[in-house]
């Protein structure tokens, strides 16, 4: 693996890893980490290195994480989520990350040697929402996308968190509108690039069923990882399976 580059692109923190063979134009794959493990750009790079891919691999930091944590740190993020996870966390994180992507991408195209080939996007969990939103918006040309433990429909995830934390979410007209917007089964027609879905066999039904519905609607590829729940920590068999699926997918779909 080449030497990791760490920096900020158009205000967005990132780490990037060059291809083993840097000669000539190569593809660029860019993505976003989970709020669960792996929960940072560096951890995502460790979990899903895609080392054999002839591409620059770029891992962006999500808003409200890492160097962009608010004053009060993770406890403040949890406080905001406990008040209103949809309006205080999922919406601002997704909107900011998707909105800042085109400028960050343009910056990196200029800065990373040879990174002028086709673009792939990827993400996990909350980062998968960002990848799907970027794909649906169509602000940049995307050749392929891959998401793991994907939040394909936000509303079922809120119900799952109610079960997980023993709380009742205070639905409002606005939060229902936001979750309707982050329903990529309904918005499947907007996902025009080839898409890979990777789910854990032991993940919550709130993830598995919407992913299966999107798979059925689009006829896209779906990989189910036995023994994997929602997280895929670096160095685990689950992370290795996600990495292998992403690597194979982008190798087939991208040509540098």
Short mmCIF file of C-alpha atoms in Angstrom, two decimals:
data_model
loop_
_atom_site.label_atom_id
_atom_site.label_comp_id
_atom_site.label_asym_id
_atom_site.label_seq_id
_atom_site.Cartn_x
_atom_site.Cartn_y
_atom_site.Cartn_z
CA UNK A 1 0.00 0.00 0.00
CA UNK A 2 1.24 3.49 -0.83
CA UNK A 3 1.75 6.17 1.75
CA UNK A 4 -1.50 7.54 3.14
CA UNK A 5 -2.22 11.20 2.46
CA UNK A 6 -4.09 13.12 5.15
CA UNK A 7 -5.51 16.58 4.77
CA UNK A 8 -8.50 18.82 4.12
CA UNK A 9 -10.18 19.26 0.73
CA UNK A 10 -12.52 22.25 0.34
CA UNK A 11 -13.04 22.18 4.10
CA UNK A 12 -13.60 18.42 4.32
CA UNK A 13 -11.14 16.25 6.30
CA UNK A 14 -9.95 13.17 4.42
CA UNK A 15 -7.38 10.45 4.17
CA UNK A 16 -6.39 9.08 0.77
CA UNK A 17 -4.36 6.07 -0.33
CA UNK A 18 -2.71 5.92 -3.76
CA UNK A 19 -2.87 2.93 -6.09
CA UNK A 20 -0.02 0.44 -6.00
CA UNK A 21 0.56 1.19 -9.70
CA UNK A 22 0.34 4.98 -10.04
CA UNK A 23 1.36 5.24 -13.68
CA UNK A 24 -1.13 7.07 -15.86
CA UNK A 25 -4.73 8.08 -15.11
CA UNK A 26 -6.47 5.97 -12.48
CA UNK A 27 -9.95 5.77 -11.02
CA UNK A 28 -10.93 7.51 -7.80
CA UNK A 29 -13.24 5.98 -5.21
CA UNK A 30 -14.52 8.19 -2.41
CA UNK A 31 -16.65 7.37 0.56
CA UNK A 32 -17.86 7.96 4.09
CA UNK A 33 -17.54 6.02 7.32
CA UNK A 34 -20.17 4.81 9.77
CA UNK A 35 -21.25 6.53 12.96
CA UNK A 36 -20.76 3.07 14.46
CA UNK A 37 -17.44 1.23 14.03
CA UNK A 38 -15.50 2.04 11.85
CA UNK A 39 -16.39 5.56 12.95
CA UNK A 40 -13.67 7.73 11.38
CA UNK A 41 -12.04 8.25 8.01
CA UNK A 42 -8.83 6.51 9.13
CA UNK A 43 -10.73 3.59 10.67
CA UNK A 44 -12.73 3.18 7.47
CA UNK A 45 -9.48 3.16 5.49
CA UNK A 46 -8.16 0.42 7.79
CA UNK A 47 -11.38 -1.62 7.55
CA UNK A 48 -11.94 -1.30 3.80
CA UNK A 49 -8.54 -0.54 2.24
CA UNK A 50 -9.34 -1.96 -1.22
CA UNK A 51 -5.56 -2.38 -1.52
CA UNK A 52 -5.52 -4.17 -4.88
CA UNK A 53 -7.69 -1.60 -6.62
CA UNK A 54 -6.04 0.51 -9.30
CA UNK A 55 -7.52 3.68 -7.90
CA UNK A 56 -7.03 6.41 -5.38
CA UNK A 57 -9.15 5.53 -2.34
CA UNK A 58 -10.44 8.59 -0.48
CA UNK A 59 -12.14 8.40 2.92
CA UNK A 60 -13.99 11.54 4.03
CA UNK A 61 -14.79 12.48 7.61
CA UNK A 62 -18.48 12.94 8.32
CA UNK A 63 -19.81 16.15 9.87
CA UNK A 64 -20.35 15.86 13.63
CA UNK A 65 -17.45 13.40 13.88
CA UNK A 66 -13.69 13.43 14.38
CA UNK A 67 -12.20 16.88 13.91
CA UNK A 68 -15.69 18.24 13.25
CA UNK A 69 -17.22 17.22 16.56
CA UNK A 70 -19.17 20.08 18.16
CA UNK A 71 -18.15 21.60 21.48
CA UNK A 72 -18.94 18.94 24.06
CA UNK A 73 -17.67 16.12 21.85
CA UNK A 74 -19.45 12.80 21.39
CA UNK A 75 -21.64 13.47 24.42
CA UNK A 76 -23.06 16.54 22.68
CA UNK A 77 -23.77 14.52 19.53
CA UNK A 78 -25.54 11.89 21.63
CA UNK A 79 -27.54 14.63 23.39
CA UNK A 80 -28.66 16.05 20.06
CA UNK A 81 -29.57 12.58 18.81
CA UNK A 82 -31.56 11.82 21.93
CA UNK A 83 -33.57 15.02 21.40
CA UNK A 84 -34.23 14.41 17.70
CA UNK A 85 -32.03 11.97 15.77
CA UNK A 86 -33.62 12.83 12.42
CA UNK A 87 -33.48 16.61 12.54
CA UNK A 88 -30.39 17.04 14.74
CA UNK A 89 -28.12 14.33 13.32
CA UNK A 90 -29.18 12.42 10.20
CA UNK A 91 -30.44 15.43 8.22
CA UNK A 92 -27.59 17.87 8.95
CA UNK A 93 -24.90 15.21 8.51
CA UNK A 94 -26.31 13.98 5.20
CA UNK A 95 -27.09 17.39 3.77
CA UNK A 96 -23.71 18.84 4.66
CA UNK A 97 -21.70 15.82 3.49
CA UNK A 98 -23.57 15.51 0.19
CA UNK A 99 -23.49 19.24 -0.40
CA UNK A 100 -19.76 19.64 0.18
CA UNK A 101 -18.76 16.62 -1.93
CA UNK A 102 -18.52 18.19 -5.42
CA UNK A 103 -16.08 20.89 -4.30
CA UNK A 104 -14.01 18.43 -2.26
CA UNK A 105 -13.89 16.07 -5.22
CA UNK A 106 -12.78 18.82 -7.59
CA UNK A 107 -10.02 19.80 -5.15
CA UNK A 108 -8.78 16.22 -4.89
CA UNK A 109 -8.88 15.66 -8.65
CA UNK A 110 -6.34 18.50 -8.87
CA UNK A 111 -4.21 17.40 -5.91
CA UNK A 112 -3.95 13.61 -6.21
CA UNK A 113 -1.59 12.60 -9.06
CA UNK A 114 -3.39 10.75 -11.84
CA UNK A 115 -6.80 10.78 -10.13
CA UNK A 116 -8.63 11.70 -13.31
CA UNK A 117 -10.32 8.37 -14.12
CA UNK A 118 -13.86 7.16 -13.40
CA UNK A 119 -15.45 7.90 -10.03
CA UNK A 120 -16.89 5.41 -7.58
CA UNK A 121 -18.61 6.27 -4.29
CA UNK A 122 -19.10 4.11 -1.22
CA UNK A 123 -20.24 4.28 2.38
CA UNK A 124 -21.37 2.40 5.43
CA UNK A 125 -24.52 2.92 7.51
CA UNK A 126 -24.91 6.71 7.93
CA UNK A 127 -22.11 7.11 5.37
CA UNK A 128 -24.16 4.97 3.00
CA UNK A 129 -26.99 7.51 3.18
CA UNK A 130 -24.49 10.13 2.02
CA UNK A 131 -23.27 7.92 -0.84
CA UNK A 132 -26.85 7.22 -1.95
CA UNK A 133 -27.78 10.90 -1.69
CA UNK A 134 -24.74 11.93 -3.75
CA UNK A 135 -25.66 9.31 -6.34
CA UNK A 136 -29.31 10.42 -6.42
CA UNK A 137 -28.45 14.11 -6.79
CA UNK A 138 -26.33 13.55 -9.87
CA UNK A 139 -24.15 16.60 -9.27
CA UNK A 140 -21.10 14.63 -10.44
CA UNK A 141 -20.74 11.72 -12.86
CA UNK A 142 -20.51 8.44 -10.94
CA UNK A 143 -19.58 5.16 -12.62
CA UNK A 144 -20.42 2.83 -9.71
CA UNK A 145 -21.44 2.84 -6.06
CA UNK A 146 -21.17 0.39 -3.17
CA UNK A 147 -22.73 0.57 0.29
CA UNK A 148 -22.39 -1.68 3.34
CA UNK A 149 -24.81 -1.98 6.27
CA UNK A 150 -26.76 0.57 4.25
CA UNK A 151 -29.50 2.79 5.60
CA UNK A 152 -31.67 2.56 2.49
CA UNK A 153 -34.76 3.82 4.32
CA UNK A 154 -34.29 6.08 7.34
CA UNK A 155 -37.70 5.61 8.99
CA UNK A 156 -37.16 1.91 9.85
CA UNK A 157 -33.79 2.80 11.40
CA UNK A 158 -35.47 5.26 13.73
CA UNK A 159 -37.85 2.48 14.79
CA UNK A 160 -34.86 0.19 15.32
CA UNK A 161 -33.21 2.81 17.53
CA UNK A 162 -36.41 3.07 19.54
CA UNK A 163 -36.09 -0.65 20.24
CA UNK A 164 -32.36 -0.40 20.86
CA UNK A 165 -32.49 2.47 23.35
CA UNK A 166 -35.96 1.97 24.80
CA UNK A 167 -37.21 5.39 23.70
CA UNK A 168 -40.12 6.79 21.72
CA UNK A 169 -39.17 9.08 18.85
CA UNK A 170 -41.26 12.32 18.75
CA UNK A 171 -42.38 12.31 15.12
CA UNK A 172 -43.33 15.64 13.56
CA UNK A 173 -44.49 16.66 10.11
CA UNK A 174 -41.00 17.92 9.34
CA UNK A 175 -39.19 14.78 10.49
CA UNK A 176 -41.59 12.61 8.50
CA UNK A 177 -40.78 14.70 5.42
CA UNK A 178 -37.05 14.22 6.02
CA UNK A 179 -37.35 10.45 6.36
CA UNK A 180 -39.48 10.37 3.21
CA UNK A 181 -36.66 12.17 1.41
CA UNK A 182 -34.15 9.59 2.64
CA UNK A 183 -36.13 6.67 1.26
CA UNK A 184 -34.08 5.29 -1.60
CA UNK A 185 -36.51 2.49 -2.34
CA UNK A 186 -39.00 5.18 -3.33
CA UNK A 187 -36.21 7.12 -5.08
CA UNK A 188 -34.71 4.08 -6.81
CA UNK A 189 -35.16 5.65 -10.24
CA UNK A 190 -32.68 8.36 -9.22
CA UNK A 191 -29.94 5.81 -8.52
CA UNK A 192 -28.71 5.54 -12.07
CA UNK A 193 -25.21 4.08 -11.57
CA UNK A 194 -24.57 0.37 -10.90
CA UNK A 195 -24.98 -0.23 -7.16
CA UNK A 196 -23.66 -2.93 -4.83
CA UNK A 197 -25.44 -3.58 -1.53
CA UNK A 198 -23.59 -5.45 1.24
CA UNK A 199 -25.56 -6.44 4.33
CA UNK A 200 -24.80 -8.44 7.43
CA UNK A 201 -26.85 -11.59 7.92
CA UNK A 202 -27.11 -10.66 11.62
CA UNK A 203 -27.95 -6.99 11.10
CA UNK A 204 -31.27 -5.52 12.18
CA UNK A 205 -34.28 -6.14 9.96
CA UNK A 206 -34.48 -2.34 9.59
CA UNK A 207 -31.37 -2.59 7.40
CA UNK A 208 -31.82 -5.98 5.76
CA UNK A 209 -35.42 -5.65 4.53
CA UNK A 210 -35.06 -2.21 2.85
CA UNK A 211 -31.81 -3.34 1.21
CA UNK A 212 -33.58 -6.43 -0.13
CA UNK A 213 -36.43 -4.23 -1.40
CA UNK A 214 -34.00 -1.92 -3.22
CA UNK A 215 -32.17 -4.95 -4.63
CA UNK A 216 -35.46 -6.32 -5.97
CA UNK A 217 -36.49 -2.96 -7.42
CA UNK A 218 -33.19 -2.19 -9.16
CA UNK A 219 -31.98 -5.70 -9.92
CA UNK A 220 -28.62 -4.64 -8.49
CA UNK A 221 -26.09 -6.88 -6.75
CA UNK A 222 -26.63 -7.88 -3.12
CA UNK A 223 -24.00 -9.61 -0.96
CA UNK A 224 -24.99 -10.99 2.44
CA UNK A 225 -22.13 -11.53 4.89
CA UNK A 226 -22.68 -14.41 7.30
CA UNK A 227 -21.79 -13.62 10.90
CA UNK A 228 -21.83 -9.85 10.36
CA UNK A 229 -24.14 -7.54 12.27
CA UNK A 230 -24.08 -3.78 11.57
CA UNK A 231 -20.50 -2.89 12.37
CA UNK A 232 -17.38 -4.16 10.62
CA UNK A 233 -14.36 -3.18 12.77
CA UNK A 234 -10.94 -3.10 11.11
CA UNK A 235 -9.17 -6.45 11.17
CA UNK A 236 -12.31 -8.55 11.59
CA UNK A 237 -13.64 -11.20 9.19
CA UNK A 238 -16.66 -8.98 8.55
CA UNK A 239 -14.43 -6.08 7.44
CA UNK A 240 -12.44 -8.45 5.22
CA UNK A 241 -15.65 -9.59 3.51
CA UNK A 242 -16.83 -6.01 2.95
CA UNK A 243 -13.41 -5.08 1.62
CA UNK A 244 -13.37 -8.06 -0.76
CA UNK A 245 -16.87 -7.27 -2.04
CA UNK A 246 -16.08 -3.57 -2.59
CA UNK A 247 -12.72 -4.37 -4.21
CA UNK A 248 -14.20 -6.90 -6.63
CA UNK A 249 -17.13 -4.63 -7.47
CA UNK A 250 -15.08 -1.54 -8.26
CA UNK A 251 -12.43 -3.55 -10.13
CA UNK A 252 -15.17 -4.79 -12.45
CA UNK A 253 -16.97 -1.48 -12.80
CA UNK A 254 -14.16 1.11 -12.97
CA UNK A 255 -11.46 1.41 -15.58
CA UNK A 256 -8.68 3.85 -14.92
#
